[in-house]
Amino acid sequence: MPDAKFSVSFAGPLVTLQDAGRPGNMRYGVAASGPMDRLAFDAAHAALGNSVAGTAIEVSLGGVILNCTSGAVTLAVTGGDFVVEHGGQKRGSWTVLTVSEGDRLTIRAGRAGSWAYLAFAGDLLAQSWLGSHATHAPAGFGGGAVLSGRSIEVKNAALREDRLGDIPQPEFTPDGPIRVVTGPQDRYFAEGAVDRFLSAPYAVTDAFDRMGMRLDGPELDLKAALSIPSEPIARGSVQVSGDGVPTVLLSDHQTTGGYPKIATVISCDTDRLAQLRAKDKLRFAAVSSEQAVATCRTYLENKQAYLDHIAIARGTLEQRLMRENLISGWSEEDMSAAT
Amino acid sequence: MPEHAPKFDAIADHAVLVGFADTISEEAHAQVVALDQALADNPPKGFVEAVPALVNLLVSFDVMATDHAAVIAHLKSLLDALEVNSVSGRAREVLVCYDAELGPDLDAIASATGLSVDAVINAHLSGDYRVLMYGFAPGYAYLSGVADEIQVPRKTKPVRDVPAGSVIIAGPQCLVTTLTMPTGWSIIGQSPTRILTGDPDAPFLFDVGDQVTFRRIDRAAFERMKDETVHA
């Protein structure tokens, strides 16, 4: 199959190549990295019919402008509510389109969301580190940042006309407070700090990157000026620095650290948390570890059903009409007789 | 079974933190290393990875395959059979060049401690180092064992753009950097030994618990080996 090539005419800061991540290396100081919004990343690949969620471009609020310099490829844009401009048309993220030589594709911040994903029906060429293309942004290891003036190459670029159009957006994702399991060092906090954390509104600040999100809200006092031995950190840990300010650690988090952690965001709530923007308000709510497990299992089942649903090729208009007619004209007996 | 009953904390939906102590001790770390090893030999169903640190160990799991209670039960069975003293890390050697240009803080440590620069270097070489944990950035391995007489506090202000391969110390800890980054630790030399080895089968030089010795090389050897490493 032919290749498609793009030149990057503009890329904002924190636009990086990401695959599903490199778990298993935290013991060596290496967080798994991977997408900030894993649902949107997976959806981009599913909507293209990619059997493996390979490497995609994670687009920050800074946006990206690509010029297709040769070939053609079908691509998907998902995540948040970004603006996608192509061929004189402006549309939102959650869309599949085909870009050909001479075309310009612009993805820029829209009404909501901090991260969009651009996946291709093909293999995005990228540097590998420890078996993964995911960019560890602070170190620059892995696929790396997408930078203005550089080029991007997609091998085995496919045209998938039967997948063009809007991608149904997920409807199973929760809203409401961001759920956490308290601990493991909540015992180090002053009386009332945990209650305050769970009841007060917080706001996202500008100090928000792939490592974490610093919040603005009531200070969370420690019992004393404690020196806590450096402990392992998980994605979603809410650590509180000496000034009482909480920071939620995300994809490129440090793997160990000495700040006490008041709670950890459950894994199925980190995607929507990461899509918030500076000044957005949020609240936290505590769940038990058993509730966390049950909630995340249900979420992952719903997520898989959603991905399976959007992975079904919609077909060309003609095919879609024919399918509608066939299905509406069939009885259940016909279905079982046919299979 | 360890002397003090370990503490188990549920972390979100996907991990358990096993704590052996609230303060740093060799005993607690030996327990962390022993449990880490036992887990590697006998992982529970749904095991994703373990992260050893100073006094505790994070055990991550796949929430679709298991839950906290099952992982804790498995950890308890491993702890019951744990032989802490039987674990001993591998011996690793790190080359270091203490040339004044590569170790710009040697003079300051000498004046702070009342030692000569040579005595500072010898004290560093005499240390009995052990890999405590990784953290901060990929390949940043924290080593314990800096000799008492050269233990100096962090600088009040970090120095920018300290090159990868710098050998730095603060208090009882020593570290060989892998990235060009700012640091408030004292820079005493540079090493051509890569902690990020570039070998896909063994990408990191140390495992937590390994014993480390430093061997002195001169500037000419450093320059030669630095080039060799780069071209390897």
Coordinates of C-alpha atoms in Angstrom, one line a residue:
Chain A
M1 CA 0.0 0.0 0.0
P2 CA 1.2 3.5 -0.7
D3 CA 2.4 6.0 2.0
A4 CA 1.0 9.3 2.9
K5 CA 3.2 12.2 4.0
F6 CA 2.5 15.4 5.8
S7 CA 4.5 18.4 6.7
V8 CA 3.8 20.0 10.0
S9 CA 3.2 23.7 9.3
F10 CA 2.3 24.5 12.9
A11 CA 2.3 22.5 16.1
G12 CA 1.5 24.0 19.5
P13 CA 3.4 22.9 22.7
L14 CA 2.7 19.5 24.1
V15 CA 1.6 17.9 20.8
T16 CA 3.1 14.5 20.9
L17 CA 3.0 11.0 19.4
Q18 CA 1.3 8.5 21.7
D19 CA 0.4 4.9 21.6
A20 CA -1.4 2.9 24.3
G21 CA 1.7 3.4 26.6
R22 CA 4.5 1.4 28.1
P23 CA 3.3 -0.2 31.4
G24 CA 5.8 -2.3 33.3
N25 CA 8.6 0.2 33.7
M26 CA 7.5 2.2 36.7
R27 CA 10.1 0.4 38.8
Y28 CA 12.8 2.1 36.7
G29 CA 11.3 5.6 37.0
V30 CA 9.3 5.3 33.8
A31 CA 5.6 6.1 33.9
A32 CA 3.4 4.3 31.3
S33 CA 2.8 7.6 29.5
G34 CA 0.3 7.1 26.6
P35 CA -2.8 9.2 26.0
M36 CA -4.2 11.6 28.6
D37 CA -7.7 10.6 27.4
R38 CA -7.5 6.9 26.7
L39 CA -11.2 6.6 25.7
A40 CA -10.9 9.2 23.0
F41 CA -7.6 7.7 21.8
D42 CA -9.2 4.2 21.6
A43 CA -12.3 5.6 19.8
A44 CA -10.2 7.2 17.1
H45 CA -8.6 3.8 16.2
A46 CA -11.9 1.9 16.6
A47 CA -13.8 4.4 14.2
L48 CA -11.2 3.7 11.6
G49 CA -11.4 0.0 12.0
N50 CA -7.8 -0.3 13.1
S51 CA -7.3 -3.7 14.7
V52 CA -4.6 -2.4 17.0
A53 CA -4.7 1.0 18.8
G54 CA -1.3 2.0 17.4
T55 CA 0.4 5.4 17.3
A56 CA -1.6 8.6 17.1
I57 CA -1.0 12.3 17.5
E58 CA -2.2 13.8 20.8
V59 CA -3.1 17.4 20.0
S60 CA -3.0 19.9 22.8
L61 CA -5.0 23.1 23.1
G62 CA -2.2 24.7 21.0
G63 CA -3.5 22.8 18.0
V64 CA -1.8 21.5 14.9
I65 CA -1.8 22.3 11.1
L66 CA -0.7 19.6 8.7
N67 CA -0.2 19.8 5.0
C68 CA -0.5 16.5 3.1
T69 CA 2.5 16.5 0.7
S70 CA 1.9 13.2 -0.9
G71 CA -0.5 10.3 -1.0
A72 CA -3.9 10.1 0.8
V73 CA -5.2 8.6 3.9
T74 CA -8.4 8.3 6.0
L75 CA -8.0 9.6 9.5
A76 CA -10.1 10.1 12.6
V77 CA -10.1 13.0 15.1
T78 CA -11.6 12.5 18.5
G79 CA -11.5 14.0 22.0
G80 CA -13.1 17.0 23.6
D81 CA -14.8 19.5 21.4
F82 CA -12.1 20.7 19.0
V83 CA -12.4 22.4 15.7
V84 CA -11.4 20.4 12.6
E85 CA -10.9 22.3 9.3
H86 CA -10.4 20.6 6.0
G87 CA -11.3 21.3 2.4
G88 CA -13.1 24.5 3.3
Q89 CA -15.3 22.8 5.8
K90 CA -15.3 23.3 9.5
R91 CA -16.5 20.5 11.8
G92 CA -16.1 19.3 15.3
S93 CA -13.8 16.5 16.6
W94 CA -15.3 13.0 16.5
T95 CA -15.1 12.8 12.8
V96 CA -13.5 10.6 10.1
L97 CA -12.3 12.1 6.9
T98 CA -9.9 11.5 4.0
V99 CA -7.0 13.9 3.4
S100 CA -5.1 13.9 0.1
E101 CA -2.0 15.5 -1.4
G102 CA -2.3 19.2 -1.4
D103 CA -4.9 19.3 1.4
R104 CA -4.5 21.2 4.7
L105 CA -5.8 19.8 8.0
T106 CA -6.2 22.1 10.9
I107 CA -7.1 20.9 14.4
R108 CA -7.5 23.7 17.0
A109 CA -9.1 24.2 20.4
G110 CA -12.9 24.5 20.3
R111 CA -15.5 25.0 23.0
A112 CA -14.2 22.3 25.4
G113 CA -11.6 19.7 26.0
S114 CA -7.8 19.8 26.4
W115 CA -6.7 16.9 24.2
A116 CA -7.7 15.6 20.8
Y117 CA -6.4 12.5 19.0
L118 CA -5.5 12.2 15.4
A119 CA -5.3 8.6 14.3
F120 CA -4.6 7.3 10.8
A121 CA -5.8 4.3 8.7
G122 CA -2.2 3.2 8.5
D123 CA 1.0 3.1 10.5
L124 CA 2.4 6.3 11.8
L125 CA 6.2 6.2 11.7
A126 CA 7.7 6.9 15.1
Q127 CA 10.8 6.3 17.3
S128 CA 10.4 3.5 19.7
W129 CA 11.7 3.4 23.3
L130 CA 11.2 0.3 25.5
G131 CA 9.0 -1.2 22.9
S132 CA 6.5 1.7 22.7
H133 CA 6.1 4.9 20.6
A134 CA 4.4 6.8 23.5
T135 CA 6.2 10.0 24.3
H136 CA 7.4 10.5 27.8
A137 CA 7.2 14.3 27.5
P138 CA 9.6 15.4 30.3
A139 CA 12.3 13.1 29.0
G140 CA 11.4 13.4 25.3
F141 CA 11.9 9.6 24.9
G142 CA 9.7 7.6 22.6
G143 CA 7.9 9.0 19.6
G144 CA 8.6 12.6 20.7
A145 CA 7.0 15.9 20.2
V146 CA 5.3 16.9 16.9
L147 CA 7.2 20.1 15.9
S148 CA 6.6 22.8 13.3
G149 CA 8.7 22.2 10.2
R150 CA 9.0 18.4 10.7
S151 CA 7.3 15.8 8.6
I152 CA 5.0 12.9 9.4
E153 CA 4.9 9.7 7.4
V154 CA 2.1 7.1 7.4
K155 CA 3.0 3.7 6.0
N156 CA 0.3 1.4 4.5
A157 CA -2.0 4.4 4.2
A158 CA -5.5 3.2 3.5
L159 CA -8.6 4.9 2.2
R160 CA -11.7 3.8 4.1
E161 CA -14.6 5.5 2.4
D162 CA -17.1 3.3 4.4
R163 CA -16.0 5.0 7.6
L164 CA -16.3 8.7 6.7
G165 CA -18.5 10.9 8.8
D166 CA -19.3 11.7 12.4
I167 CA -18.3 9.3 15.1
P168 CA -21.1 8.7 17.7
Q169 CA -19.8 10.2 20.9
P170 CA -19.7 8.1 24.0
E171 CA -22.9 8.4 26.1
F172 CA -21.9 6.1 29.0
T173 CA -19.3 8.3 30.5
P174 CA -20.1 9.6 33.9
D175 CA -20.5 13.2 34.9
G176 CA -20.6 14.6 38.4
P177 CA -17.8 14.7 40.9
I178 CA -14.4 13.1 40.1
R179 CA -14.4 9.9 42.2
V180 CA -11.4 9.0 44.4
V181 CA -10.4 6.4 46.9
T182 CA -8.9 8.3 49.9
G183 CA -5.4 7.6 51.1
P184 CA -2.8 6.2 51.3
Q185 CA -1.5 9.0 53.4
D186 CA -4.7 10.8 54.4
R187 CA -3.6 10.0 58.1
Y188 CA -0.9 12.7 57.8
F189 CA -3.4 15.5 57.1
A190 CA -4.8 17.8 59.7
E191 CA -8.3 17.4 61.1
G192 CA -10.9 18.3 58.5
A193 CA -8.5 18.3 55.5
V194 CA -10.0 15.2 53.9
D195 CA -13.6 16.5 54.4
R196 CA -12.6 19.8 52.9
F197 CA -11.0 18.1 49.9
L198 CA -14.2 16.1 49.3
S199 CA -16.7 19.0 49.8
A200 CA -15.0 22.1 48.4
P201 CA -15.0 23.1 44.8
Y202 CA -11.6 23.2 43.1
A203 CA -10.5 24.8 39.9
V204 CA -8.0 23.6 37.3
T205 CA -5.0 26.0 37.0
D206 CA -2.6 26.8 34.1
A207 CA -0.1 24.4 35.7
F208 CA -1.5 21.5 33.7
D209 CA 0.6 19.3 31.5
R210 CA 1.1 15.6 30.8
M211 CA 2.7 15.2 34.2
G212 CA -0.2 16.5 36.2
M213 CA -2.8 19.1 37.0
R214 CA -2.4 21.6 39.8
L215 CA -5.6 22.7 41.4
D216 CA -6.8 25.9 43.1
G217 CA -9.0 25.6 46.1
P218 CA -8.9 25.3 49.9
E219 CA -5.5 24.5 51.3
L220 CA -5.1 21.0 52.8
D221 CA -3.0 21.3 55.9
L222 CA -0.7 18.6 57.1
K223 CA -0.6 17.7 60.8
A224 CA 3.0 18.8 61.0
A225 CA 5.9 19.5 58.8
L226 CA 6.4 15.9 57.9
S227 CA 9.2 14.3 56.2
I228 CA 7.6 11.3 54.5
P229 CA 9.9 8.7 52.8
S230 CA 9.5 8.8 49.0
E231 CA 6.7 6.5 48.1
P232 CA 5.5 5.0 44.8
I233 CA 3.0 7.1 42.8
A234 CA 0.1 5.9 40.7
R235 CA -1.6 7.6 37.8
G236 CA -4.4 9.6 39.4
S237 CA -2.6 10.2 42.8
V238 CA -3.6 13.5 44.4
Q239 CA -0.4 14.7 46.1
V240 CA -0.3 17.8 48.3
S241 CA 2.8 19.9 48.4
G242 CA 4.0 21.8 51.5
D243 CA 1.8 24.8 50.6
G244 CA -1.3 22.7 50.9
V245 CA -2.1 22.7 47.2
P246 CA -3.3 19.5 45.6
T247 CA -1.9 18.2 42.2
V248 CA -3.4 15.3 40.4
L249 CA -0.7 13.2 38.7
L250 CA -1.4 12.1 35.2
S251 CA 0.2 10.2 32.2
D252 CA 3.8 11.2 32.6
H253 CA 3.8 11.3 36.4
Q254 CA 6.9 10.8 38.5
T255 CA 7.0 7.3 39.8
T256 CA 8.0 8.0 43.3
G257 CA 7.8 11.1 45.5
G258 CA 7.7 12.4 49.1
Y259 CA 4.6 14.5 49.1
P260 CA 1.7 13.0 51.0
K261 CA -1.2 11.8 48.9
I262 CA -4.6 12.5 50.1
A263 CA -6.5 10.3 47.5
T264 CA -6.3 8.6 44.1
V265 CA -8.7 9.3 41.3
I266 CA -10.2 6.0 40.0
S267 CA -9.0 5.0 36.6
C268 CA -12.3 5.5 34.8
D269 CA -12.5 9.2 35.8
T270 CA -9.0 10.2 34.7
D271 CA -10.0 10.7 31.1
R272 CA -12.7 13.2 31.7
L273 CA -10.5 14.9 34.4
A274 CA -7.7 15.3 31.8
Q275 CA -10.2 17.0 29.4
L276 CA -10.9 19.8 31.8
R277 CA -9.3 23.2 31.1
A278 CA -7.8 25.9 33.3
K279 CA -10.5 27.7 35.4
D280 CA -12.9 24.7 35.0
K281 CA -14.5 23.8 38.3
L282 CA -14.5 20.3 39.7
R283 CA -15.4 18.4 42.9
F284 CA -14.2 15.2 44.3
A285 CA -16.3 12.4 45.9
A286 CA -15.0 9.4 47.9
V287 CA -15.9 5.9 47.0
S288 CA -14.7 2.7 48.7
S289 CA -12.2 0.5 46.9
E290 CA -14.9 -2.1 46.3
Q291 CA -17.1 0.6 44.7
A292 CA -14.1 1.7 42.7
V293 CA -13.5 -1.8 41.3
A294 CA -17.2 -2.3 40.4
T295 CA -17.5 1.2 38.9
C296 CA -14.4 0.8 36.7
R297 CA -15.4 -2.7 35.6
T298 CA -18.8 -1.5 34.4
Y299 CA -17.1 1.5 32.7
L300 CA -14.7 -0.8 30.9
E301 CA -17.5 -3.1 29.8
N302 CA -19.5 -0.1 28.5
K303 CA -16.4 1.2 26.9
Q304 CA -15.7 -2.0 25.0
A305 CA -19.3 -2.2 23.8
Y306 CA -19.0 1.4 22.6
L307 CA -15.8 0.7 20.8
D308 CA -17.3 -2.4 19.2
H309 CA -20.2 -0.3 18.1
I310 CA -18.2 2.4 16.4
A311 CA -15.9 -0.1 14.9
I312 CA -18.7 -1.3 12.6
A313 CA -18.1 0.3 9.2
R314 CA -21.0 2.6 8.5
G315 CA -20.7 1.8 4.8
T316 CA -21.3 4.2 1.9
L317 CA -24.6 5.9 1.7
E318 CA -25.9 3.3 -0.7
Q319 CA -24.8 0.5 1.5
R320 CA -26.3 2.1 4.6
L321 CA -29.7 2.5 2.9
M322 CA -29.6 -1.1 1.7
R323 CA -28.7 -2.4 5.2
E324 CA -31.6 -0.4 6.8
N325 CA -34.0 -1.9 4.2
L326 CA -32.8 -5.4 4.6
I327 CA -32.8 -5.3 8.4
S328 CA -36.2 -3.7 8.7
G329 CA -37.6 -6.2 6.2
W330 CA -36.3 -9.3 8.0
S331 CA -38.0 -11.2 10.8
E332 CA -36.1 -13.1 13.5
E333 CA -36.8 -16.4 11.7
D334 CA -35.2 -15.1 8.6
M335 CA -32.2 -14.1 10.6
S336 CA -31.7 -17.5 12.2
A337 CA -32.4 -19.3 8.9
A338 CA -29.7 -17.2 7.3
T339 CA -27.1 -17.9 9.9
Chain B
M1 CA 7.0 -13.0 58.4
P2 CA 8.5 -9.5 59.0
E3 CA 8.6 -8.2 62.6
H4 CA 6.0 -5.5 62.1
A5 CA 2.8 -6.4 60.4
P6 CA 2.8 -4.7 57.0
K7 CA 0.1 -2.3 56.1
F8 CA -2.1 -2.6 53.0
D9 CA -3.7 0.4 51.4
A10 CA -6.1 0.2 48.4
I11 CA -5.0 2.6 45.7
A12 CA -8.0 3.6 43.5
D13 CA -9.3 0.6 41.6
H14 CA -6.0 -0.7 40.4
A15 CA -3.3 -1.1 43.0
V16 CA -2.3 -2.0 46.5
L17 CA 0.4 -0.2 48.5
V18 CA 2.2 -2.5 50.9
G19 CA 4.0 -0.5 53.7
F20 CA 6.6 -1.9 56.0
A21 CA 7.4 1.2 58.0
D22 CA 6.7 5.0 58.3
T23 CA 10.4 5.9 58.5
I24 CA 13.4 4.8 56.4
S25 CA 15.4 1.9 57.6
E26 CA 17.5 -0.8 56.0
E27 CA 15.2 -3.5 57.5
A28 CA 12.1 -2.0 55.8
H29 CA 13.9 -1.7 52.5
A30 CA 15.2 -5.2 52.7
Q31 CA 11.5 -6.3 53.2
V32 CA 10.5 -4.3 50.2
V33 CA 13.2 -5.9 48.0
A34 CA 12.4 -9.4 49.3
L35 CA 8.6 -9.0 48.6
D36 CA 9.4 -7.5 45.2
Q37 CA 11.5 -10.5 44.3
A38 CA 8.9 -13.0 45.6
L39 CA 6.2 -11.2 43.5
A40 CA 8.4 -11.5 40.4
D41 CA 8.8 -15.2 41.0
N42 CA 5.1 -15.7 41.9
P43 CA 2.9 -12.9 40.6
P44 CA -0.9 -12.9 41.5
K45 CA -3.5 -13.3 38.8
G46 CA -4.0 -10.0 36.9
F47 CA -0.6 -8.6 38.0
V48 CA 0.6 -5.6 36.0
E49 CA 3.7 -4.3 37.8
A50 CA 5.4 -3.6 41.1
V51 CA 7.2 -0.4 42.1
P52 CA 9.6 -0.8 45.0
A53 CA 10.5 2.3 47.0
L54 CA 12.1 3.1 50.4
V55 CA 9.6 1.6 52.8
N56 CA 6.8 0.3 50.6
L57 CA 5.9 -1.4 47.4
L58 CA 3.1 -0.6 44.9
V59 CA 1.5 -3.5 43.3
S60 CA -0.7 -2.7 40.2
F61 CA -3.3 -5.0 38.8
D62 CA -5.8 -5.3 36.0
V63 CA -9.2 -4.5 37.5
M64 CA -10.9 -6.8 35.0
A65 CA -8.9 -9.8 36.3
T66 CA -8.7 -9.3 40.0
D67 CA -9.4 -6.9 42.9
H68 CA -7.7 -5.5 46.1
A69 CA -8.8 -8.3 48.4
A70 CA -7.5 -11.1 46.1
V71 CA -4.1 -9.3 45.6
I72 CA -3.8 -8.6 49.3
A73 CA -4.5 -12.3 50.1
H74 CA -1.8 -13.3 47.6
L75 CA 0.7 -10.8 49.1
K76 CA 0.0 -12.1 52.6
S77 CA 0.8 -15.6 51.5
L78 CA 4.0 -14.4 50.0
L79 CA 4.9 -12.5 53.2
D80 CA 4.2 -15.6 55.3
A81 CA 6.9 -17.4 53.4
L82 CA 9.2 -14.5 52.9
E83 CA 12.9 -14.9 53.8
V84 CA 14.2 -11.3 54.0
N85 CA 17.8 -12.0 54.6
S86 CA 18.2 -14.4 51.7
V87 CA 17.9 -11.6 49.2
S88 CA 21.0 -9.9 47.9
G89 CA 21.2 -7.8 44.8
R90 CA 23.7 -8.1 42.1
A91 CA 27.0 -6.2 42.1
R92 CA 27.3 -3.4 39.7
E93 CA 30.2 -1.1 38.9
V94 CA 30.0 2.5 37.7
L95 CA 33.0 4.3 36.4
V96 CA 33.5 7.9 37.4
C97 CA 35.8 10.7 36.4
Y98 CA 36.4 13.3 39.2
D99 CA 38.1 15.8 37.0
A100 CA 37.6 19.3 38.5
E101 CA 35.8 20.4 35.4
L102 CA 33.4 17.5 35.5
G103 CA 32.9 17.6 39.2
P104 CA 32.5 21.4 39.8
D105 CA 31.3 21.0 43.4
L106 CA 34.2 18.9 44.7
D107 CA 35.9 22.1 46.0
A108 CA 32.8 23.3 47.8
I109 CA 32.4 19.9 49.5
A110 CA 36.1 19.9 50.5
S111 CA 35.7 23.3 52.2
A112 CA 32.4 22.4 53.8
T113 CA 33.7 19.2 55.3
G114 CA 37.3 20.3 56.0
L115 CA 38.7 17.5 53.8
S116 CA 41.0 17.7 50.8
V117 CA 39.5 17.1 47.4
D118 CA 41.3 13.8 47.2
A119 CA 39.9 12.8 50.6
V120 CA 36.4 13.7 49.3
I121 CA 36.9 11.5 46.3
N122 CA 38.3 8.6 48.3
A123 CA 35.4 8.9 50.7
H124 CA 33.0 8.7 47.8
L125 CA 34.8 5.7 46.4
S126 CA 34.7 4.0 49.8
G127 CA 30.9 4.1 50.0
D128 CA 28.9 0.9 50.2
Y129 CA 26.1 1.7 47.8
R130 CA 22.8 0.1 47.3
V131 CA 20.0 0.9 44.8
L132 CA 17.0 2.1 47.0
M133 CA 14.5 3.0 44.3
Y134 CA 14.1 4.8 41.0
G135 CA 12.2 8.0 40.7
F136 CA 12.0 11.6 39.4
A137 CA 12.8 10.7 35.8
P138 CA 13.5 7.6 33.7
G139 CA 16.6 5.8 35.0
Y140 CA 17.1 8.1 38.1
A141 CA 18.3 5.4 40.6
Y142 CA 18.7 6.6 44.1
L143 CA 21.7 5.0 45.8
S144 CA 22.1 4.9 49.6
G145 CA 25.5 4.7 51.2
V146 CA 27.3 8.0 50.9
A147 CA 30.0 8.1 53.6
D148 CA 29.1 10.2 56.6
E149 CA 32.1 12.6 56.2
I150 CA 31.0 13.8 52.8
Q151 CA 27.2 14.1 53.4
V152 CA 26.2 17.6 52.4
P153 CA 22.7 19.1 52.2
R154 CA 21.1 20.1 48.9
K155 CA 22.0 23.5 47.6
T156 CA 19.4 26.2 48.2
K157 CA 19.1 27.0 44.5
P158 CA 19.2 24.3 41.8
V159 CA 21.8 24.5 39.0
R160 CA 20.3 24.4 35.5
D161 CA 21.3 22.1 32.6
V162 CA 23.4 19.6 34.5
P163 CA 24.5 17.1 31.8
A164 CA 23.4 13.5 31.7
G165 CA 25.9 11.2 33.3
S166 CA 26.7 13.5 36.2
V167 CA 27.4 11.8 39.5
I168 CA 25.6 13.8 42.2
I169 CA 25.2 13.5 45.9
A170 CA 22.9 15.0 48.7
G171 CA 22.9 13.7 52.2
P172 CA 23.3 9.9 52.3
Q173 CA 22.2 9.5 48.7
C174 CA 24.0 9.4 45.4
L175 CA 22.7 9.3 41.8
V176 CA 24.0 9.1 38.2
T177 CA 21.8 11.3 36.1
T178 CA 20.3 10.1 32.8
L179 CA 19.0 13.4 31.4
T180 CA 20.2 17.0 31.2
M181 CA 18.2 18.6 34.0
P182 CA 18.4 21.1 36.8
T183 CA 19.6 19.7 40.2
G184 CA 20.2 21.0 43.7
W185 CA 22.5 18.1 44.5
S186 CA 26.3 18.5 44.5
I187 CA 28.0 17.5 41.2
I188 CA 31.2 15.5 42.0
G189 CA 32.0 13.9 38.6
Q190 CA 30.8 12.4 35.4
S191 CA 30.4 8.8 34.4
P192 CA 30.5 7.2 31.0
T193 CA 28.5 4.2 32.4
R194 CA 25.0 4.4 31.0
I195 CA 22.1 3.7 33.4
L196 CA 19.9 3.6 30.4
T197 CA 21.9 1.0 28.6
G198 CA 20.2 1.1 25.2
D199 CA 20.1 -2.8 25.4
P200 CA 16.5 -3.8 24.7
D201 CA 16.9 -7.0 26.8
A202 CA 18.3 -5.1 29.8
P203 CA 17.5 -1.4 29.3
F204 CA 18.3 -0.4 32.9
L205 CA 21.7 -1.1 34.5
F206 CA 20.4 -1.5 38.0
D207 CA 17.5 -3.3 39.8
V208 CA 16.4 -2.1 43.1
G209 CA 18.5 -3.8 45.8
D210 CA 21.6 -4.1 43.6
Q211 CA 25.0 -3.2 45.2
V212 CA 27.0 -0.6 43.5
T213 CA 30.7 0.3 43.6
F214 CA 32.3 3.3 41.9
R215 CA 35.7 3.0 40.1
R216 CA 37.8 6.0 39.4
I217 CA 38.9 6.7 35.8
D218 CA 41.0 9.6 34.5
R219 CA 39.9 12.3 32.1
A220 CA 41.5 10.6 29.0
A221 CA 39.7 7.3 29.8
F222 CA 36.5 9.2 30.4
E223 CA 36.7 10.9 27.0
R224 CA 37.6 7.7 25.2
M225 CA 34.8 5.7 26.9
K226 CA 32.3 8.4 26.5
D227 CA 32.9 8.3 22.8
E228 CA 32.8 4.5 22.8
T229 CA 29.5 4.5 24.6
V230 CA 28.0 7.0 22.2
H231 CA 29.1 5.0 19.2
A232 CA 28.3 1.6 20.7

